[in-house]
C-alpha positions in Angstrom: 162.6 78.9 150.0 162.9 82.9 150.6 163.9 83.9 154.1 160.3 85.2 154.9 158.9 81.9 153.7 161.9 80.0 156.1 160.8 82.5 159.3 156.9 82.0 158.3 157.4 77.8 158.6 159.8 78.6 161.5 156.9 80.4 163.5 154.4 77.8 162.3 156.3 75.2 163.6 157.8 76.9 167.1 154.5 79.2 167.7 157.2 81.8 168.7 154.5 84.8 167.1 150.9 84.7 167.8 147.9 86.6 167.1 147.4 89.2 170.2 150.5 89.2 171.1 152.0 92.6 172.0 156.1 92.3 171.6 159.4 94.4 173.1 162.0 94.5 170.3 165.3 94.9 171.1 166.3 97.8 168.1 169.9 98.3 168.1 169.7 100.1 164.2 172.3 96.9 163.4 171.6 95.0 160.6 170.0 92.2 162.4 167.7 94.0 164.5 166.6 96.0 161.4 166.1 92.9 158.8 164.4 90.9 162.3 162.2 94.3 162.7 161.2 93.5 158.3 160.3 90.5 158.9 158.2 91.3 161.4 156.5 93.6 159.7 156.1 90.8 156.8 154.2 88.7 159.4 151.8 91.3 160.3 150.8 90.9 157.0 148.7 87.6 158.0 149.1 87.8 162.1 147.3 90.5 163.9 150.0 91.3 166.7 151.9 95.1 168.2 155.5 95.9 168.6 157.5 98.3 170.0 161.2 99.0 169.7 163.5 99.2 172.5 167.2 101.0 172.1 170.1 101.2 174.5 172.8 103.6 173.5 175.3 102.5 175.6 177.4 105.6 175.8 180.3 103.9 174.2 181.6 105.0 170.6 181.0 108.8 171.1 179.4 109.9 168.0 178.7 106.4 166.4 176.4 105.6 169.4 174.3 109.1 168.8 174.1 108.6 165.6 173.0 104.4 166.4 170.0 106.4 168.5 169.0 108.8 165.9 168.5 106.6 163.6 166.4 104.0 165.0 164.2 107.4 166.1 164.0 107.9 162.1 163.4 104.6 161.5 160.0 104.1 164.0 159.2 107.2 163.4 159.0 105.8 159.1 157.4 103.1 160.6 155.1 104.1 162.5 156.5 102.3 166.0 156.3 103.3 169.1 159.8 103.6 170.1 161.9 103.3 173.6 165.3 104.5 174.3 167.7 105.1 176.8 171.0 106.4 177.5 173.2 104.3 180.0 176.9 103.9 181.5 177.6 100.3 180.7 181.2 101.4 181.0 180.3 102.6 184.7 178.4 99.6 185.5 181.1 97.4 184.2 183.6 99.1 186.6 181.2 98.9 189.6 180.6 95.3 189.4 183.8 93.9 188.1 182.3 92.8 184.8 183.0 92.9 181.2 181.7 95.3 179.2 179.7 92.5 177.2 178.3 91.4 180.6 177.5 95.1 181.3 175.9 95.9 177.9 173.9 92.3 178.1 172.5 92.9 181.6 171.4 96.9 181.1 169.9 95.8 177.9 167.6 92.3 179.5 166.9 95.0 182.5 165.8 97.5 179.7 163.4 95.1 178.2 162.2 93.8 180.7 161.3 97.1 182.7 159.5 98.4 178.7 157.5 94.8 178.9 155.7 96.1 182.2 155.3 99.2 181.1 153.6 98.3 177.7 151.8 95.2 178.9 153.7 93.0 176.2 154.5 89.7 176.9 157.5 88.7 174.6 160.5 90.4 174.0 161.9 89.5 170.4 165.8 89.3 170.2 167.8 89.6 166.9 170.3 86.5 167.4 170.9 85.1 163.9 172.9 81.2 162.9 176.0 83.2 163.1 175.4 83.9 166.6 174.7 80.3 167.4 177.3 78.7 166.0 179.6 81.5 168.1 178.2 81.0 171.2 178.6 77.3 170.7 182.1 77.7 170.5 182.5 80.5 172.8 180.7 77.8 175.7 183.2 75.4 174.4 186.4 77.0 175.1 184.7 77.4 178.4 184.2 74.1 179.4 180.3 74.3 178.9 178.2 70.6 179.1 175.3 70.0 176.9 172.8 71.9 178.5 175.2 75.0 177.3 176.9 73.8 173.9 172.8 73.7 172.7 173.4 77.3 171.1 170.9 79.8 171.5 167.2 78.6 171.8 164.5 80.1 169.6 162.4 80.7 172.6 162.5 80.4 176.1 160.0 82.1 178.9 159.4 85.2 177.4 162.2 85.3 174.5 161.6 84.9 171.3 164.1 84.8 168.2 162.6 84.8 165.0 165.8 84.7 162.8 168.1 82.3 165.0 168.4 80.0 161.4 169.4 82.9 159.2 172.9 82.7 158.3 174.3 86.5 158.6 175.6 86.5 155.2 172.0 86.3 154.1 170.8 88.6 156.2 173.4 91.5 154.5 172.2 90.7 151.3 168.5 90.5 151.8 169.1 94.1 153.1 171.3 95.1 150.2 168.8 93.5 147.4 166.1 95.7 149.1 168.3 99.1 149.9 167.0 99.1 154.0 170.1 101.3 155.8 171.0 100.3 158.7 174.2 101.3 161.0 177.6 99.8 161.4 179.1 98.8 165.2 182.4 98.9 164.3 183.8 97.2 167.5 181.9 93.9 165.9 185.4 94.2 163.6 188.1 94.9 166.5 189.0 91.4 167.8 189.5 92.8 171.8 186.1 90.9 172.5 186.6 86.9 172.8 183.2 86.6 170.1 185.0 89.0 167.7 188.2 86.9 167.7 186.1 83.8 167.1 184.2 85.2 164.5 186.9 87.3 163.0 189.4 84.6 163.2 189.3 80.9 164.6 186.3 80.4 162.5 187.2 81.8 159.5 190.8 79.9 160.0 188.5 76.3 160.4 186.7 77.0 157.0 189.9 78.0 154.8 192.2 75.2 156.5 189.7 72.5 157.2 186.3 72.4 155.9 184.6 75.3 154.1 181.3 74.0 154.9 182.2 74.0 158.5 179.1 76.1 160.2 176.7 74.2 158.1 178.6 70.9 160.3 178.6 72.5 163.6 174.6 74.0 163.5 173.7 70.0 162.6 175.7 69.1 165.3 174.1 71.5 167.6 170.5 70.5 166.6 171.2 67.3 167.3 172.4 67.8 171.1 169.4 70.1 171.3 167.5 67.3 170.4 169.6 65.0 172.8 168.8 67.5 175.4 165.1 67.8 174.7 164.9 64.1 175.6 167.0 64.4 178.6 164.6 67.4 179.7 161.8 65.6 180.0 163.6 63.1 182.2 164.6 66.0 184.5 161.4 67.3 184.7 160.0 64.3 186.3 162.1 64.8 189.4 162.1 68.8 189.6 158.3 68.0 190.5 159.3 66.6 193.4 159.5 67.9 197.0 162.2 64.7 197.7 164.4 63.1 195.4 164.9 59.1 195.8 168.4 58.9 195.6 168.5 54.5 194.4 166.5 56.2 191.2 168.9 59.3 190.8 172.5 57.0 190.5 170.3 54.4 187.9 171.0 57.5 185.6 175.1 58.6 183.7 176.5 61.3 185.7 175.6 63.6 182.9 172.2 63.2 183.6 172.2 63.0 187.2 174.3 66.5 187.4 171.4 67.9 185.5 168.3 66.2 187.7 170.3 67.9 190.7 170.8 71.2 189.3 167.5 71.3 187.7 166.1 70.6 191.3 167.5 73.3 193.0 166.5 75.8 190.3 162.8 75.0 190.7 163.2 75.6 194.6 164.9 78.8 193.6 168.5 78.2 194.5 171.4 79.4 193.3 173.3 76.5 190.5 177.2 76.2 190.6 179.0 73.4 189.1 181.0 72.9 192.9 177.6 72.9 194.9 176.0 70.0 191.8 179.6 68.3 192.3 179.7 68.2 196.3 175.9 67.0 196.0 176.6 64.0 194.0 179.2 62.8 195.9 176.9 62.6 198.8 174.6 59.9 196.5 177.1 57.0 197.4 178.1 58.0 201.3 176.0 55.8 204.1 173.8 57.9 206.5 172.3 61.2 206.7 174.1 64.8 206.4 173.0 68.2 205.6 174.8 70.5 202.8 174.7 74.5 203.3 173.4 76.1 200.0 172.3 78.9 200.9 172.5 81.2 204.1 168.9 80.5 204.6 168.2 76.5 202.4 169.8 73.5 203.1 169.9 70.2 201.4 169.4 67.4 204.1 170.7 63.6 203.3 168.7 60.9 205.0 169.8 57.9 204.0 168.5 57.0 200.8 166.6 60.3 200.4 167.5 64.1 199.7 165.1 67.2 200.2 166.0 70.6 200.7 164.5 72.9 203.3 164.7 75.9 205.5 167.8 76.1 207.9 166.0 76.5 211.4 167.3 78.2 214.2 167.6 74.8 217.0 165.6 75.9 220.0 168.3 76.6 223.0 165.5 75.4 225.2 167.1 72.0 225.5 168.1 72.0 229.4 166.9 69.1 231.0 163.1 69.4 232.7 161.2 68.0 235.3 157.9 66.5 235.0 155.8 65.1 237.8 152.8 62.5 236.3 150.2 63.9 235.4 151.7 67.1 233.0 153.7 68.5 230.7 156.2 69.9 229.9 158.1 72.0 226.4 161.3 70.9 225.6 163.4 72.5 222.2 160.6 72.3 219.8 158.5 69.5 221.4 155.7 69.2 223.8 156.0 66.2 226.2 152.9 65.1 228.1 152.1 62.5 231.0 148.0 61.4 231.5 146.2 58.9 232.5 145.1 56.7 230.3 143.3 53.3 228.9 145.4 51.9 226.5 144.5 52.4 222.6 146.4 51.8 219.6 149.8 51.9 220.1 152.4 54.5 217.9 155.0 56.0 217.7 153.7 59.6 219.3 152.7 57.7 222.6 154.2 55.2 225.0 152.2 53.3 227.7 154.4 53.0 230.9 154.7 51.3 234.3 154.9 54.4 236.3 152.5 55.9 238.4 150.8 59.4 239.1 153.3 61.3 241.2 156.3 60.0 240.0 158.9 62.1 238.8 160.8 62.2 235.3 163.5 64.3 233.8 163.4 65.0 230.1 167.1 65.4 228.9 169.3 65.2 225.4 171.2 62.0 225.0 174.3 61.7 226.4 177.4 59.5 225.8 177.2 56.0 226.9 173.0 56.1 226.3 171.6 52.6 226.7 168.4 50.8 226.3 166.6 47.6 225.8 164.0 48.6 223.1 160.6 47.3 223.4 160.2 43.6 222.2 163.9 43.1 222.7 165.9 41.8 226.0 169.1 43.2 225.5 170.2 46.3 225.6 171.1 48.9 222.6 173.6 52.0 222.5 171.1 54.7 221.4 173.3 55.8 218.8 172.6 52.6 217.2 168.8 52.9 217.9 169.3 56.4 215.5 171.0 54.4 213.3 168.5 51.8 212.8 165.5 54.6 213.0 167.4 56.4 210.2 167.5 59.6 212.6 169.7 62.6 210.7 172.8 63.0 212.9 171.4 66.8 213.0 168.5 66.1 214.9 169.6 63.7 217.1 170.5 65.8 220.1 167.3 67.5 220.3 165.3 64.2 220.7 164.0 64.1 223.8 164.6 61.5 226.2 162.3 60.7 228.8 164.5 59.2 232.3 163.1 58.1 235.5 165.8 57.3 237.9 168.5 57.6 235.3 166.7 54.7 233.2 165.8 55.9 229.4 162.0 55.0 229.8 161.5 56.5 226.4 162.9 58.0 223.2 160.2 60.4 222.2 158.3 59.5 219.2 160.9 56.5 218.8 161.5 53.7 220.8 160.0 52.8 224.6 162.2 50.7 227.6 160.9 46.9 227.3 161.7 47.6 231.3 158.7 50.0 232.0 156.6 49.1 228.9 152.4 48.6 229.6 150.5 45.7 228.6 147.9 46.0 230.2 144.0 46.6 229.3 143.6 49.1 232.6 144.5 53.1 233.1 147.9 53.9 233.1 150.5 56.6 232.8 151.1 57.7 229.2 153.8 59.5 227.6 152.4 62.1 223.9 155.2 63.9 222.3 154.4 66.4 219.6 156.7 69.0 217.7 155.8 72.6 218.3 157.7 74.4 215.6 
């Protein structure tokens, strides 16, 4: 199979190129962005799509880089492409942020694309990573540490990414280009071994195929298919959870920690929140601990435990509003971010939002926060309870539990809004009486 006819089943198959589409191409004049850039043109052939090329001349190699930028301005211009370019201090902005100057290049360049999409109304941006690049990336993320969602190599196309000639060995690409006398330019640096990807190209693997196995990258890009394989059918495990606004934590520990790292961190991506391996860590441990608990991740998200559930939401600012308040029946009265009311009347069906008391019009309640040594005899029972073990039973977050309010007539708890009534002052009675609404305000 020639390597047009490998790309050609390769789009078929991956629907990376389609007819309409308008596509950003990264153009650095190397030899894989120029042989990428052929092949694209070869597909034109039989799919009806635009390109453009996009160059970065990263201000690095002096004359080398000018003469990178002048050439990919001859070669759209023997083309007939359209043809972006830009000059820009990777070198500065790898100083100002305390990055590599591989980190610098890579972010200017994704920045670059993306800002030439926009402009041009394309909606793919076409990347020139070949097999070569796979298999170094692979082990590159596995002298890191990397799991499996990192040691898949580099997928052929994700969001708007596409990369036509990720299963080209570089080898191949050289001598396609040679056969067919296409120029294209030299980056010397790709041969000094200062970068950690140079060394492992120029040297570990290299050193693996002489001492070991000569067929070694043909072993390792099987291996890597098949944990991007594994990883598909992990994905779609994932995905079933990030859907969700709550995770159940009894189905989350049913999975291998593997797997439950990635339903976490997969989670907090969809709700936009920054992934680190300590935040996923700290987050499973929580799975097995009793109770509720929150977990900071962000100045402004939280991740709240209650009991067998986790959810993440917006830290609020607790209303200071919490003094304790009088109320004289009938009224009402705000207290933190609830609304308690007292009104007369006939008894209905009975919830949790509304408690149907013994008092009488006139009478006079305080609405506090709990307090140590809190006791009540819940409704239905005859002895009393520690209200911290009423929380406990009513699976209350240790978070909110100050802010309930507690309705108290003559230092007796006569109820725990939207909770639990006093058995002492409880209405059973068909006629009018005095009854207690909470709602939350905020």
């Amino acid at each position: 199979m020639t390597l047009i006819e490998q790309i050609i089943t390769k789009n078929k198959k991956e629907n990376l190129i389609e007819k309409g589409d308008k596509i950003v191409v990264g153009f650095s004049g190397g030899p894989d962005s120029v042989f990428m850039t052929e092949m694209l043109l070869k597909l034109k052939e039989t799919i009806c799509f635009d390109l453009v090329l996009v160059h970065i001349n990263h201000l690095l190699r002096g004359d080398d880089s000018d003469g990178d930028e002048l050439f990919c301005y001859e070669y759209a211009k023997k083309n007939n492409f359209k043809i972006f370019s830009q000059r820009i201090d990777v070198e500065g902005i790898s100083k100002e942020k305390s990055i590599t100057l591989e980190e610098a290049g890579r972010e200017a360049r994704y920045e670059l694309y993306n800002k030439i999409m926009k402009e041009t109304k394309s909606n793919k941006i076409a990347l020139a990573h070949n097999k070569d690049d796979q298999i170094e990336t692979f082990m590159f993320r596995l002298t890191r540490g990397a799991g499996l969602g990192g040691l898949e190599g580099i997928v052929s196309k994700r969001d708007r990414y596409i990369r036509p000639i990720s299963e080209i060995y570089k080898k191949d690409i050289l001598k396609y280009l040679e056969e067919n006398n296409i120029s294209y330019r030299i980056d010397k640096t790709n041969f000094e071994n200062e970068f950690t990807r140079n060394s492992i190209r120029l040297d570990l693997i290299p050193f693996i195929e002489q001492r070991y196995n000569p067929k070694f990258k043909d072993k390792l890009y099987n291996l890597i298919e098949e944990i991007r394989e594994l990883n598909n059918v992990v994905d779609k495990e994932v995905e079933k959870f990030s859907q969700k606004e709550k995770l159940d934590i009894d189905e989350i520990v049913l999975f291998p920690k593997h797997i439950r790292g990635r339903i976490i961190s997969n989670y907090l991506y969809k709700h936009n929140i920054e992934v680190t391996r300590e935040k996923v860590f700290s987050i499973e441990k929580l799975l097995n601990r009793g109770g509720s608990c929150n977990f900071d991740l962000s100045d402004e998200y939280q991740l709240k435990k209650e009991y067998n559930v986790l959810k993440i939401e917006r830290k609020k600012n607790k209303s200071q509003d919490i003094m304790p308040k009088m109320l004289v029946i009938p009224g009402k009265v705000q207290f933190g971010d609830y609304l308690i009311e007292a009104e007369i009347s006939t008894r209905e069906k009975v919830n949790n939002e509304s408690f149907y008391t013994t008092l009488k019009i006139g009478d006079t309640v305080i609405i506090r926060q709990r307090k140590d040594g809190d006791r009540i005899v819940p409704t239905g029972m005859q002895k009393e309870k520690k209200l911290k073990e009423i929380f406990i039973n009513e699976k209350v977050p240790k978070e909110d539990r100050d802010m309930i309010p507690l309705v108290t007539y003559n230092e007796d708890i006569v109820w725990i809004a939207g909770i639990r009534g006093n058995e002492k002052y409880k209405n059973v009675t068909d006629d009018k009486c005095v009854k207690f609404r909470v709602r939350r305000t905020k």
